[in-house]
Coordinates of C-alpha atoms in Angstrom, one line a residue:
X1 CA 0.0 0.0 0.0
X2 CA 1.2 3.2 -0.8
X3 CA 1.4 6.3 1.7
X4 CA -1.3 9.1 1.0
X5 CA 1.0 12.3 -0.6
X6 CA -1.3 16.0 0.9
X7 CA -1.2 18.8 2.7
X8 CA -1.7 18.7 6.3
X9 CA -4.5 21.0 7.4
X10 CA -2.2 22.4 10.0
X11 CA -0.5 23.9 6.9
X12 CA -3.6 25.8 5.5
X13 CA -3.8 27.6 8.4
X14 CA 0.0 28.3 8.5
X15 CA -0.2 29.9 5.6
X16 CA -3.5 32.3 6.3
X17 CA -1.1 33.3 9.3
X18 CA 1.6 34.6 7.6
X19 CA -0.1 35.8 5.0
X20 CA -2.3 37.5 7.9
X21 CA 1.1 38.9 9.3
X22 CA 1.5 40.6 5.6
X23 CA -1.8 42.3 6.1
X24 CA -1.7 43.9 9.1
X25 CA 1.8 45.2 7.7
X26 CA 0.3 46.6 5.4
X27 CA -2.4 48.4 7.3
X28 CA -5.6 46.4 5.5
X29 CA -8.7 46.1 7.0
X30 CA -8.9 42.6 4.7
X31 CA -6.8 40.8 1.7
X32 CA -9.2 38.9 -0.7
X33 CA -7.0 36.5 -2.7
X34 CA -9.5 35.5 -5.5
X35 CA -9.1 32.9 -8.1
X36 CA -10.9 31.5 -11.4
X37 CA -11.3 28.1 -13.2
X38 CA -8.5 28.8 -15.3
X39 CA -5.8 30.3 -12.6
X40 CA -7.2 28.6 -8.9
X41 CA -3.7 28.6 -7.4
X42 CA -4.7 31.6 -5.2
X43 CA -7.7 30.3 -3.4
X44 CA -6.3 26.8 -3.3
X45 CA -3.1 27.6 -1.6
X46 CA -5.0 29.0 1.3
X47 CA -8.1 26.4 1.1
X48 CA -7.3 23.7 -0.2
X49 CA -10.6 24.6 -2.5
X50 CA -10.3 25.5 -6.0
X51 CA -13.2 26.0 -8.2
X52 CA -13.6 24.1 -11.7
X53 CA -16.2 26.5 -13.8
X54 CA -16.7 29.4 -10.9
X55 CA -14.6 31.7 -9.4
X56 CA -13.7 31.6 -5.4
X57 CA -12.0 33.8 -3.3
X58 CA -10.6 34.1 0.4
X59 CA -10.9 36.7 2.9
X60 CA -7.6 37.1 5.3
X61 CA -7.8 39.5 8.1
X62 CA -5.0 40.8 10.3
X63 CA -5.8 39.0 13.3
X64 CA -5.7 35.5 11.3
X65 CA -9.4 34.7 10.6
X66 CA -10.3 33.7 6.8
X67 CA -13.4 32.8 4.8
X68 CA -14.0 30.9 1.5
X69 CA -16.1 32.6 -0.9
X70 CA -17.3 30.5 -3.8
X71 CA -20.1 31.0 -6.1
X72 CA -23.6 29.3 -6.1
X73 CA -22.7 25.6 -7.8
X74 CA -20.0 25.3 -5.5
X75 CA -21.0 25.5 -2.0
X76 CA -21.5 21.4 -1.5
X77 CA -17.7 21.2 -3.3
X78 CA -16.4 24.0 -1.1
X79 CA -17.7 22.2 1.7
X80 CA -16.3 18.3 1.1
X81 CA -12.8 19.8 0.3
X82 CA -12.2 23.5 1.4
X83 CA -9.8 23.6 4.7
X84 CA -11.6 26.8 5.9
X85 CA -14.9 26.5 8.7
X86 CA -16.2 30.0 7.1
X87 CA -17.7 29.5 3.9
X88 CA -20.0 32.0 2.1
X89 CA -21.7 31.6 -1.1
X90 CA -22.2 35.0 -3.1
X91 CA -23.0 36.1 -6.5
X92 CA -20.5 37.6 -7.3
X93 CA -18.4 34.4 -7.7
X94 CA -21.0 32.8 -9.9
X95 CA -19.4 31.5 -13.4
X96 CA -19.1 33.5 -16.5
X97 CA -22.6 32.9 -17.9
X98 CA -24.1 35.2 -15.3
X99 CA -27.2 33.0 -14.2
X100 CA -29.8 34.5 -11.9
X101 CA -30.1 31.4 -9.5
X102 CA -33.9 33.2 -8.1
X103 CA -34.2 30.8 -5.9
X104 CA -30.9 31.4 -3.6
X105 CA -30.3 33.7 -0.9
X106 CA -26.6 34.6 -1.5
X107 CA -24.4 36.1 1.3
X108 CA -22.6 39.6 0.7
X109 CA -19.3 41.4 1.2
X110 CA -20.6 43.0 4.4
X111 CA -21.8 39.7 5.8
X112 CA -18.5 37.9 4.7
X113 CA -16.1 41.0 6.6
X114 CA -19.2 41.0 9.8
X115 CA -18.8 37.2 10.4
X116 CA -14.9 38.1 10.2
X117 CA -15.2 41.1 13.3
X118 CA -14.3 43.4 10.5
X119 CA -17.0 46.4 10.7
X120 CA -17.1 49.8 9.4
X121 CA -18.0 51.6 5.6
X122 CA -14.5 52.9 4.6
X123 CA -11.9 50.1 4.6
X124 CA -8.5 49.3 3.6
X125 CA -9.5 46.2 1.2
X126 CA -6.6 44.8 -0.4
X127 CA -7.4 42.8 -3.5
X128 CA -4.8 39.9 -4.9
X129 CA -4.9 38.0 -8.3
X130 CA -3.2 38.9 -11.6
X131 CA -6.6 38.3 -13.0
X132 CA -8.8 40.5 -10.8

């Protein structure tokens, strides 16, 4: 039998911590490190998530705390594999054909940063992907 090769979960939340230390360096409020179906590195190397025909994104704040944002035909996925507790499904990570999903009840930005302690209308939001 061969051993199982992955990345410890302990690891995931190594690197939101450093990459936590980063942002409060900087002064943010919050990093979003957002990724696509085409370039998921970003979102994956912090969740473990990555999405295959949406976008996803995750929230870092200073103090440590992240959330996985993925778009509405993700959620279950995000769930079975992201490495993050926080998950939040919002529209604005839905894929590229722009449904209208009337039936869902998406989560926000505001509710995202809220469930994160981060309050307040004028932040420091610092946003990272090549493609966003």
């Amino acid at each position: 039998m061969t051993a199982r090769v992955y990345i410890p979960d302990h690891e995931y939340k190594e690197r939101i911590q450093r990459a936590a230390r980063l942002v409060a360096d900087k002064g943010l409020d919050v990093l979003i490190v957002n990724s696509n179906e085409a370039d998921y590195a970003n979102a994956r190397y912090f969740s473990g998530f990555w999405p295959l025909f949406e976008r996803a994104g995750v929230a870092i704040t200073p103090a440590g705390d992240a959330a996985l944002m993925v778009g509405p035909e993700s959620s279950v996925y995000a769930r079975d594999f992201g490495k993050i507790d926080k998950q939040f499904t919002l529209m604005e990570y839905r894929e590229s054909a722009n449904p209208s999903y009337p039936e869902l009840k998406p989560n926000t930005y505001r509710e995202v940063f809220k469930a994160l302690g981060i309050t307040g209308s004028k932040l420091k939001i610092g946003v990272a992907s090549l493609l966003d």
